[in-house]
CSV table of C-alpha atoms and ligand atoms in Angstrom, one decimal:
chain,number,residue,atom,x,y,z
G,39,UNK,CA,7.3,-19.4,-15.5
G,40,UNK,CA,3.8,-19.2,-14.6
G,41,UNK,CA,2.7,-16.2,-12.2
G,42,UNK,CA,-0.5,-15.9,-10.4
G,43,UNK,CA,-1.2,-12.3,-9.4
G,44,UNK,CA,-3.8,-11.8,-6.4
G,45,UNK,CA,-6.2,-9.0,-6.1
G,46,UNK,CA,-8.4,-6.9,-8.2
G,47,UNK,CA,-7.2,-2.9,-8.0
G,48,UNK,CA,-5.1,-0.5,-9.6
G,49,UNK,CA,-2.2,-1.9,-7.3
G,50,UNK,CA,-2.5,-5.6,-9.4
G,51,UNK,CA,-2.7,-3.7,-12.6
G,52,UNK,CA,0.8,-2.0,-12.3
G,53,UNK,CA,1.9,-5.5,-11.3
G,54,UNK,CA,0.2,-7.1,-14.5
G,55,UNK,CA,1.6,-4.5,-16.5
G,56,UNK,CA,5.1,-4.8,-15.3
G,57,UNK,CA,5.5,-8.4,-14.8
G,58,UNK,CA,4.1,-9.0,-18.3
G,59,UNK,CA,7.3,-7.2,-19.7
G,60,UNK,CA,9.9,-9.9,-18.1
G,61,UNK,CA,11.5,-12.6,-20.2
G,62,UNK,CA,11.0,-14.9,-17.7
G,63,UNK,CA,7.3,-15.2,-18.1
G,64,UNK,CA,5.4,-18.1,-19.8
G,65,UNK,CA,1.7,-17.6,-18.5
G,66,UNK,CA,0.3,-14.6,-16.3
G,67,UNK,CA,-2.9,-15.5,-14.0
G,68,UNK,CA,-4.7,-12.4,-12.2
G,69,UNK,CA,-7.4,-14.2,-9.6
G,70,UNK,CA,-9.9,-12.1,-9.5
G,71,UNK,CA,-8.7,-9.1,-11.8
G,72,UNK,CA,-10.3,-6.4,-13.7
G,73,UNK,CA,-11.2,-5.3,-17.1
G,74,UNK,CA,-7.7,-4.0,-17.4
G,75,UNK,CA,-5.6,-6.9,-16.1
G,76,UNK,CA,-6.8,-9.1,-18.7
G,77,UNK,CA,-5.0,-7.3,-21.5
G,78,UNK,CA,-1.6,-8.9,-19.5
G,79,UNK,CA,-2.9,-12.2,-18.9
G,80,UNK,CA,-5.5,-14.0,-18.0
G,81,UNK,CA,-8.3,-13.4,-15.2
G,82,UNK,CA,-9.3,-16.1,-13.2
G,83,UNK,CA,-13.0,-15.9,-11.1
G,84,UNK,CA,-11.2,-16.6,-7.6
G,85,UNK,CA,-11.4,-14.6,-4.5
G,86,UNK,CA,-7.9,-14.0,-2.9
G,87,UNK,CA,-8.9,-15.3,0.7
G,88,UNK,CA,-10.4,-18.6,-0.6
G,89,UNK,CA,-7.4,-20.3,-0.1
G,90,UNK,CA,-8.5,-23.7,-0.9
G,91,UNK,CA,-9.5,-22.6,-4.3
G,92,UNK,CA,-6.1,-20.6,-4.8
G,93,UNK,CA,-3.9,-23.5,-3.8
G,94,UNK,CA,-6.1,-25.7,-6.2
G,95,UNK,CA,-5.9,-23.4,-9.3
G,96,UNK,CA,-2.3,-23.4,-8.4
G,97,UNK,CA,-1.6,-26.9,-8.6
G,98,UNK,CA,-3.6,-27.1,-11.9
G,99,UNK,CA,-2.0,-24.3,-13.5
G,100,UNK,CA,1.5,-25.3,-12.5
G,101,UNK,CA,2.0,-22.0,-10.7
G,102,UNK,CA,5.3,-21.1,-10.0
G,103,UNK,CA,5.1,-17.7,-8.0
G,104,UNK,CA,2.4,-16.4,-6.1
G,105,UNK,CA,2.2,-12.6,-5.8
G,106,UNK,CA,-0.3,-11.1,-3.2
G,107,UNK,CA,-1.5,-8.0,-3.8
G,108,UNK,CA,-3.9,-7.0,-0.5
G,109,UNK,CA,-3.4,-7.6,2.9
G,110,UNK,CA,-5.9,-9.5,3.9
G,111,UNK,CA,-4.9,-12.9,2.4
G,112,UNK,CA,-1.5,-12.1,4.3
G,113,UNK,CA,-3.2,-11.2,7.6
G,114,UNK,CA,-5.5,-14.5,7.3
G,115,UNK,CA,-2.7,-16.7,6.9
G,116,UNK,CA,-2.5,-17.8,3.2
G,117,UNK,CA,1.7,-17.8,2.7
G,118,UNK,CA,1.0,-20.1,6.0
G,119,UNK,CA,-1.7,-22.3,4.1
G,120,UNK,CA,0.5,-22.7,1.0
G,121,UNK,CA,3.3,-23.9,3.5
G,122,UNK,CA,1.5,-26.5,5.3
G,123,UNK,CA,0.0,-28.0,2.2
G,124,UNK,CA,2.3,-31.2,0.7
G,125,UNK,CA,2.6,-30.2,-2.9
G,126,UNK,CA,2.1,-26.2,-3.0
G,127,UNK,CA,4.9,-25.8,-0.1
G,128,UNK,CA,7.4,-25.6,-2.9
G,129,UNK,CA,5.8,-22.8,-4.8
G,130,UNK,CA,7.1,-19.1,-3.6
G,131,UNK,CA,4.4,-16.7,-2.3
G,132,UNK,CA,5.3,-13.0,-2.0
G,133,UNK,CA,4.0,-11.5,1.3
G,134,UNK,CA,4.9,-12.2,4.3
G,135,UNK,CA,3.2,-15.5,6.6
G,136,UNK,CA,0.7,-14.5,9.7
G,137,UNK,CA,3.5,-13.5,12.1
G,138,UNK,CA,5.0,-10.9,10.0
G,139,UNK,CA,1.7,-10.0,8.7
G,140,UNK,CA,1.2,-8.4,12.2
G,141,UNK,CA,3.2,-5.8,11.7
G,142,UNK,CA,0.3,-4.6,9.4
G,143,UNK,CA,-2.6,-6.6,11.4
G,144,UNK,CA,-1.9,-5.4,14.6
G,145,UNK,CA,-1.1,-1.8,15.3
G,146,UNK,CA,-0.2,-3.1,19.0
G,147,UNK,CA,2.1,-5.4,17.6
G,148,UNK,CA,3.9,-3.3,15.8
G,149,UNK,CA,4.4,-0.5,18.2
G,150,UNK,CA,5.8,-3.0,20.5
G,151,UNK,CA,8.1,-4.1,17.6
G,152,UNK,CA,9.2,-0.5,17.0
G,153,UNK,CA,9.7,0.1,20.6
G,154,UNK,CA,11.8,-3.1,21.3
G,155,UNK,CA,14.1,-2.5,18.3
G,156,UNK,CA,14.6,1.3,18.9
G,157,UNK,CA,13.0,2.4,15.6
G,158,UNK,CA,11.7,5.8,15.9
G,159,UNK,CA,7.7,6.3,16.5
G,160,UNK,CA,5.8,8.6,18.4
G,161,UNK,CA,5.2,7.8,22.0
G,162,UNK,CA,1.9,5.4,22.8
G,163,UNK,CA,0.1,3.2,25.4
G,164,UNK,CA,-2.3,0.4,24.5
G,165,UNK,CA,-5.5,-0.4,26.1
G,166,UNK,CA,-8.4,-2.8,25.8
G,167,UNK,CA,-11.4,-3.4,28.0
G,168,UNK,CA,-9.9,-4.2,31.2
G,169,UNK,CA,-7.5,-1.3,31.1
G,170,UNK,CA,-10.4,1.6,29.9
G,171,UNK,CA,-10.2,3.3,33.2
G,172,UNK,CA,-6.3,3.7,33.0
G,173,UNK,CA,-6.9,4.7,29.1
G,174,UNK,CA,-9.1,7.6,30.3
G,175,UNK,CA,-6.9,8.9,33.0
G,176,UNK,CA,-3.8,8.4,30.4
G,177,UNK,CA,-5.8,11.0,28.3
G,178,UNK,CA,-6.1,13.1,30.8
G,179,UNK,CA,-2.0,13.5,30.8
G,180,UNK,CA,-1.8,14.0,27.3
G,181,UNK,CA,-2.0,16.9,25.2
G,182,UNK,CA,-4.4,17.4,22.0
G,183,UNK,CA,-4.3,16.7,19.0
G,184,UNK,CA,-4.1,13.1,20.2
G,185,UNK,CA,-4.4,10.1,18.1
G,186,UNK,CA,-6.3,6.7,18.5
G,187,UNK,CA,-5.8,3.9,16.5
G,188,UNK,CA,-7.7,0.7,16.5
G,189,UNK,CA,-5.4,-2.3,17.0
G,190,UNK,CA,-6.7,-4.4,14.0
G,191,UNK,CA,-7.3,-3.9,10.6
G,192,UNK,CA,-10.3,-1.8,9.8
G,193,UNK,CA,-10.7,-0.7,6.3
G,194,UNK,CA,-8.4,2.0,6.5
G,195,UNK,CA,-10.8,4.2,9.3
G,196,UNK,CA,-9.2,2.8,12.1
G,197,UNK,CA,-7.4,5.7,12.9
G,198,UNK,CA,-8.7,8.7,14.6
G,199,UNK,CA,-7.0,12.2,15.0
G,200,UNK,CA,-9.0,13.9,17.9
G,201,UNK,CA,-8.5,18.0,18.5
G,202,UNK,CA,-9.5,17.9,22.0
G,203,UNK,CA,-8.9,15.3,25.3
G,204,UNK,CA,-12.9,15.1,25.7
G,205,UNK,CA,-13.5,14.1,22.2
G,206,UNK,CA,-10.4,11.6,22.5
G,207,UNK,CA,-12.0,10.1,25.5
G,208,UNK,CA,-15.3,9.8,24.2
G,209,UNK,CA,-13.9,8.0,21.1
G,210,UNK,CA,-12.0,5.9,23.1
G,211,UNK,CA,-15.0,4.7,25.0
G,212,UNK,CA,-17.0,4.3,21.6
G,213,UNK,CA,-13.9,1.9,20.4
G,214,UNK,CA,-13.3,0.0,23.1
G,215,UNK,CA,-16.6,-0.7,25.3
G,216,UNK,CA,-19.3,0.2,22.1
G,217,UNK,CA,-16.8,-1.9,19.3
G,218,UNK,CA,-16.9,1.3,17.1
G,219,UNK,CA,-14.5,-0.6,14.8
G,220,UNK,CA,-16.0,-4.1,15.5
G,221,UNK,CA,-13.3,-6.4,17.3
G,222,UNK,CA,-10.5,-4.3,15.8
G,223,UNK,CA,-11.0,-1.7,18.0
G,224,UNK,CA,-11.0,-4.2,21.1
G,225,UNK,CA,-7.4,-3.1,21.8
G,226,UNK,CA,-6.5,0.9,21.0
G,227,UNK,CA,-3.3,2.4,20.7
G,228,UNK,CA,-3.0,5.8,22.0
G,229,UNK,CA,-0.5,8.2,20.1
G,230,UNK,CA,1.2,11.3,20.5
G,231,UNK,CA,0.4,13.6,17.1
G,232,UNK,CA,3.2,13.8,15.0
G,233,UNK,CA,3.7,16.6,12.8
G,234,UNK,CA,5.5,17.0,9.4
G,235,UNK,CA,5.1,15.8,6.2
G,236,UNK,CA,4.5,12.7,4.8
G,237,UNK,CA,5.7,10.0,2.6
G,238,UNK,CA,6.4,6.2,1.9
G,239,UNK,CA,9.6,4.4,1.5
G,240,UNK,CA,9.1,0.7,0.0
G,241,UNK,CA,11.0,-2.3,1.1
G,242,UNK,CA,11.9,-5.7,-0.7
G,243,UNK,CA,13.1,-8.5,1.5
G,244,UNK,CA,13.7,-11.9,1.1
G,245,UNK,CA,14.0,-11.9,5.0
G,246,UNK,CA,18.1,-11.7,4.9
G,247,UNK,CA,18.4,-9.1,2.1
G,248,UNK,CA,16.8,-6.2,1.1
G,249,UNK,CA,16.2,-3.6,-1.6
G,250,UNK,CA,15.1,-0.2,-1.2
G,251,UNK,CA,12.6,1.1,-3.7
G,252,UNK,CA,11.4,4.4,-5.0
G,253,UNK,CA,9.9,6.5,-2.5
G,254,UNK,CA,6.1,8.1,-2.7
G,255,UNK,CA,3.6,10.6,-1.5
G,256,UNK,CA,0.0,9.9,-1.9
G,257,UNK,CA,-3.0,11.8,-1.3
G,258,UNK,CA,-5.8,10.6,0.8
G,259,UNK,CA,-8.7,12.7,0.7
G,260,UNK,CA,-11.3,13.1,-2.0
G,261,UNK,CA,-11.2,16.7,-2.0
G,262,UNK,CA,-8.7,19.5,-3.1
G,263,UNK,CA,-6.1,20.7,-1.0
G,264,UNK,CA,-6.3,18.9,2.5
G,265,UNK,CA,-10.4,18.9,2.4
G,266,UNK,CA,-13.2,15.9,2.4
G,267,UNK,CA,-13.3,12.4,3.8
G,268,UNK,CA,-10.5,9.9,3.7
G,269,UNK,CA,-10.6,7.6,0.7
G,270,UNK,CA,-8.3,4.6,-0.4
G,271,UNK,CA,-6.2,6.9,-2.4
G,272,UNK,CA,-6.5,9.4,-5.3
G,273,UNK,CA,-3.3,10.1,-6.5
G,274,UNK,CA,0.3,10.0,-6.1
G,275,UNK,CA,3.8,11.2,-7.2
G,276,UNK,CA,6.7,9.4,-7.1
G,277,UNK,CA,9.6,10.1,-5.9
G,278,UNK,CA,8.8,12.7,-2.9
G,279,UNK,CA,10.9,15.7,-4.0
G,280,UNK,CA,11.6,16.6,-0.1
G,281,UNK,CA,13.2,13.2,1.0
G,282,UNK,CA,16.7,13.7,-0.7
G,283,UNK,CA,19.5,11.6,-0.1
G,284,UNK,CA,20.6,12.8,3.5
G,285,UNK,CA,16.8,11.9,4.7
G,286,UNK,CA,16.7,8.4,2.9
G,287,UNK,CA,19.9,7.8,4.4
G,288,UNK,CA,18.6,8.3,8.0
G,289,UNK,CA,15.6,6.5,6.9
G,290,UNK,CA,17.9,3.3,6.1
G,291,UNK,CA,20.0,3.2,8.9
G,292,UNK,CA,17.4,4.2,11.6
G,293,UNK,CA,14.1,2.2,9.9
G,294,UNK,CA,15.2,-0.2,7.1
G,295,UNK,CA,17.9,-2.2,8.7
G,296,UNK,CA,16.3,-2.3,12.2
G,297,UNK,CA,13.0,-3.7,11.2
G,298,UNK,CA,15.2,-6.4,8.8
G,299,UNK,CA,17.3,-7.2,11.6
G,300,UNK,CA,14.3,-7.1,14.0
G,301,UNK,CA,12.5,-9.1,12.3
G,302,UNK,CA,15.6,-12.0,12.1
G,303,UNK,CA,16.0,-11.2,15.8
G,304,UNK,CA,12.5,-12.4,16.8
G,305,UNK,CA,12.5,-15.3,14.3
G,306,UNK,CA,10.2,-14.0,12.5
G,307,UNK,CA,9.9,-15.4,8.5
G,308,UNK,CA,9.6,-12.2,6.0
G,309,UNK,CA,9.6,-12.5,2.2
G,310,UNK,CA,7.7,-9.6,0.3
G,311,UNK,CA,7.0,-6.0,0.4
G,312,UNK,CA,7.0,-4.1,3.5
G,313,UNK,CA,5.7,-0.1,3.0
G,314,UNK,CA,6.6,2.0,5.4
G,315,UNK,CA,4.7,4.9,5.8
G,316,UNK,CA,6.7,7.9,7.6
G,317,UNK,CA,6.3,11.5,9.1
G,318,UNK,CA,9.5,13.7,8.2
G,319,UNK,CA,9.4,15.7,11.4
G,320,UNK,CA,11.9,18.4,10.9
G,321,UNK,CA,13.9,16.2,8.6
G,322,UNK,CA,13.8,13.8,11.2
G,323,UNK,CA,11.8,10.3,10.1
G,324,UNK,CA,9.3,8.6,12.5
G,325,UNK,CA,7.5,5.8,11.6
G,326,UNK,CA,3.6,6.5,11.4
G,327,UNK,CA,2.8,2.5,10.0
G,328,UNK,CA,3.8,-0.6,8.6
G,329,UNK,CA,2.1,-1.8,6.0
G,330,UNK,CA,3.2,-5.7,4.4
G,331,UNK,CA,2.3,-5.1,0.7
G,332,UNK,CA,2.6,-2.7,-1.6
G,333,UNK,CA,0.0,0.6,-1.5
G,334,UNK,CA,-2.6,1.5,-4.1
G,335,UNK,CA,-2.1,4.2,-5.7
G,336,UNK,CA,1.7,4.2,-4.8
G,337,UNK,CA,2.8,1.4,-6.8
G,338,UNK,CA,1.1,2.8,-10.1
G,339,UNK,CA,3.8,5.4,-9.7
G,340,UNK,CA,6.6,3.4,-7.9
G,341,UNK,CA,6.7,0.4,-10.6
G,342,UNK,CA,7.2,2.4,-13.6
G,343,UNK,CA,10.1,4.0,-12.5
G,344,UNK,CA,11.8,0.8,-11.9
G,345,UNK,CA,14.1,-0.4,-14.8
G,346,UNK,CA,14.5,-4.1,-14.6
G,347,UNK,CA,13.0,-7.5,-14.1
G,348,UNK,CA,10.6,-7.2,-11.2
G,349,UNK,CA,10.1,-10.8,-11.7
G,350,UNK,CA,13.4,-11.5,-11.7
G,351,UNK,CA,13.5,-9.7,-8.4
G,352,UNK,CA,10.7,-11.7,-7.1
G,353,UNK,CA,12.3,-14.5,-8.1
G,354,UNK,CA,15.4,-13.8,-5.8
G,355,UNK,CA,12.9,-13.1,-3.0
G,356,UNK,CA,11.7,-16.8,-3.0
G,357,UNK,CA,14.9,-18.3,-3.5
G,358,UNK,CA,16.4,-16.1,-0.7
G,359,UNK,CA,19.0,-14.6,-3.1
G,360,UNK,CA,17.6,-11.0,-3.5
G,361,UNK,CA,21.3,-9.6,-3.3
G,362,UNK,CA,22.4,-11.4,-6.6
G,363,UNK,CA,19.5,-9.5,-8.4
G,364,UNK,CA,19.4,-5.8,-9.4
G,365,UNK,CA,17.6,-3.0,-11.1
G,366,UNK,CA,17.6,0.7,-11.7
G,367,UNK,CA,15.6,3.6,-10.8
G,368,UNK,CA,14.8,6.3,-13.6
G,369,UNK,CA,15.1,9.6,-12.4
G,370,UNK,CA,12.0,10.7,-14.2
G,371,UNK,CA,9.0,11.9,-11.8
G,372,UNK,CA,5.8,9.4,-12.1
G,373,UNK,CA,2.3,11.4,-11.1
G,374,UNK,CA,-0.9,8.9,-10.8
G,375,UNK,CA,-4.3,10.5,-10.7
G,376,UNK,CA,-7.0,8.3,-9.6
G,377,UNK,CA,-10.7,8.6,-11.2
G,378,UNK,CA,-13.5,7.8,-9.2
G,379,UNK,CA,-17.1,7.1,-9.4
G,380,UNK,CA,-19.1,10.0,-8.5
G,381,UNK,CA,-19.9,9.6,-5.0
G,382,UNK,CA,-17.2,8.0,-3.5
G,383,UNK,CA,-15.9,7.5,-0.8
G,384,UNK,CA,-19.7,7.6,0.1
G,385,UNK,CA,-22.6,5.9,-2.1
G,386,UNK,CA,-22.0,5.6,-6.0
G,387,UNK,CA,-23.4,3.8,-8.6
G,388,UNK,CA,-21.7,1.2,-10.7
G,389,UNK,CA,-22.1,-0.2,-14.5
G,390,UNK,CA,-21.5,3.2,-16.1
G,391,UNK,CA,-19.5,3.1,-19.8
G,392,UNK,CA,-16.2,4.2,-20.1
G,393,UNK,CA,-15.3,6.5,-22.8
G,394,UNK,CA,-11.8,7.7,-24.4
G,395,UNK,CA,-9.8,5.3,-23.1
G,396,UNK,CA,-8.0,5.0,-26.1
G,397,UNK,CA,-7.3,8.5,-26.3
G,398,UNK,CA,-4.7,8.5,-23.7
G,399,UNK,CA,-1.2,8.2,-25.4
G,400,UNK,CA,1.2,9.6,-23.4
G,401,UNK,CA,0.3,7.9,-19.8
G,402,UNK,CA,-0.2,4.4,-18.8
G,403,UNK,CA,-3.9,3.6,-17.8
G,404,UNK,CA,-4.6,1.1,-14.8
G,405,UNK,CA,-7.7,-0.2,-14.1
G,406,UNK,CA,-9.2,-0.8,-11.0
G,407,UNK,CA,-13.0,-1.1,-10.4
G,408,UNK,CA,-13.8,-2.2,-14.1
G,409,UNK,CA,-15.4,-5.0,-15.9
G,410,UNK,CA,-16.3,-5.4,-19.2
G,411,UNK,CA,-19.6,-6.5,-20.6
G,412,UNK,CA,-19.3,-7.5,-24.3
G,413,UNK,CA,-17.2,-4.8,-26.3
G,414,UNK,CA,-17.9,-2.2,-23.2
G,415,UNK,CA,-15.4,-1.2,-20.2
G,416,UNK,CA,-18.2,-0.7,-17.5
G,417,UNK,CA,-17.4,1.1,-13.9
G,418,UNK,CA,-17.7,-1.3,-11.2
G,419,UNK,CA,-16.0,0.3,-8.5
G,420,UNK,CA,-15.4,3.6,-6.6
G,421,UNK,CA,-11.7,3.8,-7.7
G,422,UNK,CA,-12.4,3.4,-11.2
G,423,UNK,CA,-9.0,3.6,-13.4
G,424,UNK,CA,-5.6,5.3,-12.6
G,425,UNK,CA,-3.7,7.4,-14.7
G,426,UNK,CA,0.1,7.6,-14.2
G,427,UNK,CA,2.3,9.7,-16.6
G,428,UNK,CA,6.4,9.6,-16.0
G,429,UNK,CA,7.9,12.6,-17.1
G,430,UNK,CA,11.8,14.5,-17.0
G,431,UNK,CA,10.2,17.2,-14.5
G,432,UNK,CA,7.3,17.1,-11.8
G,433,UNK,CA,5.5,20.1,-13.6
G,434,UNK,CA,5.0,18.1,-16.7
G,435,UNK,CA,4.0,14.6,-15.0
G,436,UNK,CA,1.1,16.4,-13.2
G,437,UNK,CA,0.2,18.2,-16.5
G,438,UNK,CA,0.1,15.3,-18.6
G,439,UNK,CA,-1.5,13.0,-16.0
G,440,UNK,CA,-4.2,15.6,-15.0
G,441,UNK,CA,-4.8,16.0,-18.5
G,442,UNK,CA,-5.0,12.4,-19.7
G,443,UNK,CA,-7.2,12.1,-16.7
G,444,UNK,CA,-9.2,14.3,-18.5
G,445,UNK,CA,-9.8,12.7,-21.7
G,446,UNK,CA,-11.7,9.9,-20.4
G,447,UNK,CA,-15.1,9.8,-19.8
G,448,UNK,CA,-18.0,7.9,-17.6
G,449,UNK,CA,-21.0,9.7,-16.2
G,450,UNK,CA,-20.4,11.5,-12.6
G,451,UNK,CA,-16.6,10.7,-13.0
G,452,UNK,CA,-14.3,12.6,-10.5
G,453,UNK,CA,-10.7,13.3,-10.1
G,454,UNK,CA,-8.4,15.7,-8.3
G,455,UNK,CA,-6.5,18.3,-10.1
G,456,UNK,CA,-4.2,19.1,-7.6
G,457,UNK,CA,-2.2,15.9,-7.3
G,458,UNK,CA,1.7,16.8,-6.5
G,459,UNK,CA,0.9,20.4,-7.0
G,460,UNK,CA,2.3,21.2,-3.3
G,461,UNK,CA,5.4,19.7,-4.1
G,462,UNK,CA,6.5,22.1,-6.3
G,463,UNK,CA,7.9,24.1,-3.8
G,464,UNK,CA,10.3,21.4,-3.5
G,465,UNK,CA,12.0,20.9,-6.9
Y,242,AMP,P1,-2.4,4.9,9.5
Y,242,AMP,O1,-3.8,4.0,8.8
Y,242,AMP,O2,-1.6,4.3,10.6
Y,242,AMP,O3,-1.2,5.2,8.3
Y,242,AMP,O4,-3.1,6.7,9.9
Y,242,AMP,C1,-3.8,7.1,8.8
Y,242,AMP,C2,-3.6,8.5,8.7
Y,242,AMP,O5,-3.4,9.1,10.1
Y,242,AMP,C3,-1.4,8.8,8.2
Y,242,AMP,O6,-1.5,8.6,6.9
Y,242,AMP,C4,-1.7,9.9,9.0
Y,242,AMP,O7,-1.8,11.2,8.3
Y,242,AMP,C5,-2.2,10.2,10.0
Y,242,AMP,N1,-1.8,9.8,11.5
Y,242,AMP,C6,-1.0,8.5,12.2
Y,242,AMP,N2,-0.7,8.7,13.2
Y,242,AMP,C7,-0.1,9.6,13.0
Y,242,AMP,C8,0.6,10.6,14.3
Y,242,AMP,N3,0.9,9.7,15.1
Y,242,AMP,N4,0.6,11.6,13.8
Y,242,AMP,C9,0.0,12.2,13.1
Y,242,AMP,N5,-1.3,11.7,11.9
Y,242,AMP,C10,-1.0,10.8,12.4
């Protein structure tokens, strides 16, 4: 099979690494990819949102399966574009069509979906320009802290946790009346604040059947502990050790099954990954958000624990017979530490030579923001590399991943040395 992966981050590097191990694979292409993905396949200089170019490349290179890494092409309708194309409609695209992608693309849509199908989530109401006054009055009846969410995609920045009702009112006005997040905040979800511990659960579905993938916990803040700005993700651990069999059973019965059934009942076709962001509130799971793709950096700790042929599973998704495919999950623990450019998530410099990549032997190094220049590998983004160690114990995996992240060098490199250490109390 010839496979095309769309995207350029650490997530796509992990997909390329895993799919390159498949006996079913003939040729692997990654568009646009990075310096690391070229170890596993051929990088192609096409943007994932350039639908014409993606379809054209797929037809010319006899692509048999397209795996979409990021959400943007899905929300914009890449899958629908393939289906509407007379020659390309037979090529399976892994990732939902536009309607299903709304689970991530519109917070208001996903909240209505959860309410309709009885899926546990925080209480909420939505407001827009025509109901701003009602929104302010609604806030007067709530207690702080309270959560405001821009309805649309806002590059991970559209969620505000307000410590007072006065602050929430100012922010609601800024989001709706002053377009704080552009068109994304023309509708705002006001949501009850849930207090608990967060984790993510990943599901692969062909629209009828599903497989639960390993759980993970990610680390968003730039600083150690819970300090500093939010980032795309500074590390992850799989499994989330506090998510025991009893908790995961609740997640499957109360959330995963009603989600798949709800999509079917609503006539929404869905082939791809569902990433469910959860809050465990005193052991009871609530959905914080849906994403319609895998997470970055969760993928880098989830895929190394999957024992089996990922490409075979994806073929099952395309063909609608996922139930005939199987895989095992390693009971080892994976820890991923992300190495970033100094200054990230604010301004940072690129083009720094990266040294000692080959000195890492006991972890897998996934490239994210990197590019090659002659023989050199240079930094080319905020999140540069993800270092994953898989070990028998959480503690050993933490130590190994952190030590190996320390071996790699580039000017002004930074990584958190505390990824996963908060979880030791649960094992
Ligand atoms: P989201 O983009 O929906 O994942 O929200 C970003 C982050 O905001 C989440 O990872 C949570 O840490 C936090 N968050 C979102 N919704 C809530 C909520 N209802 N209660 C508490 N924290 C929340």
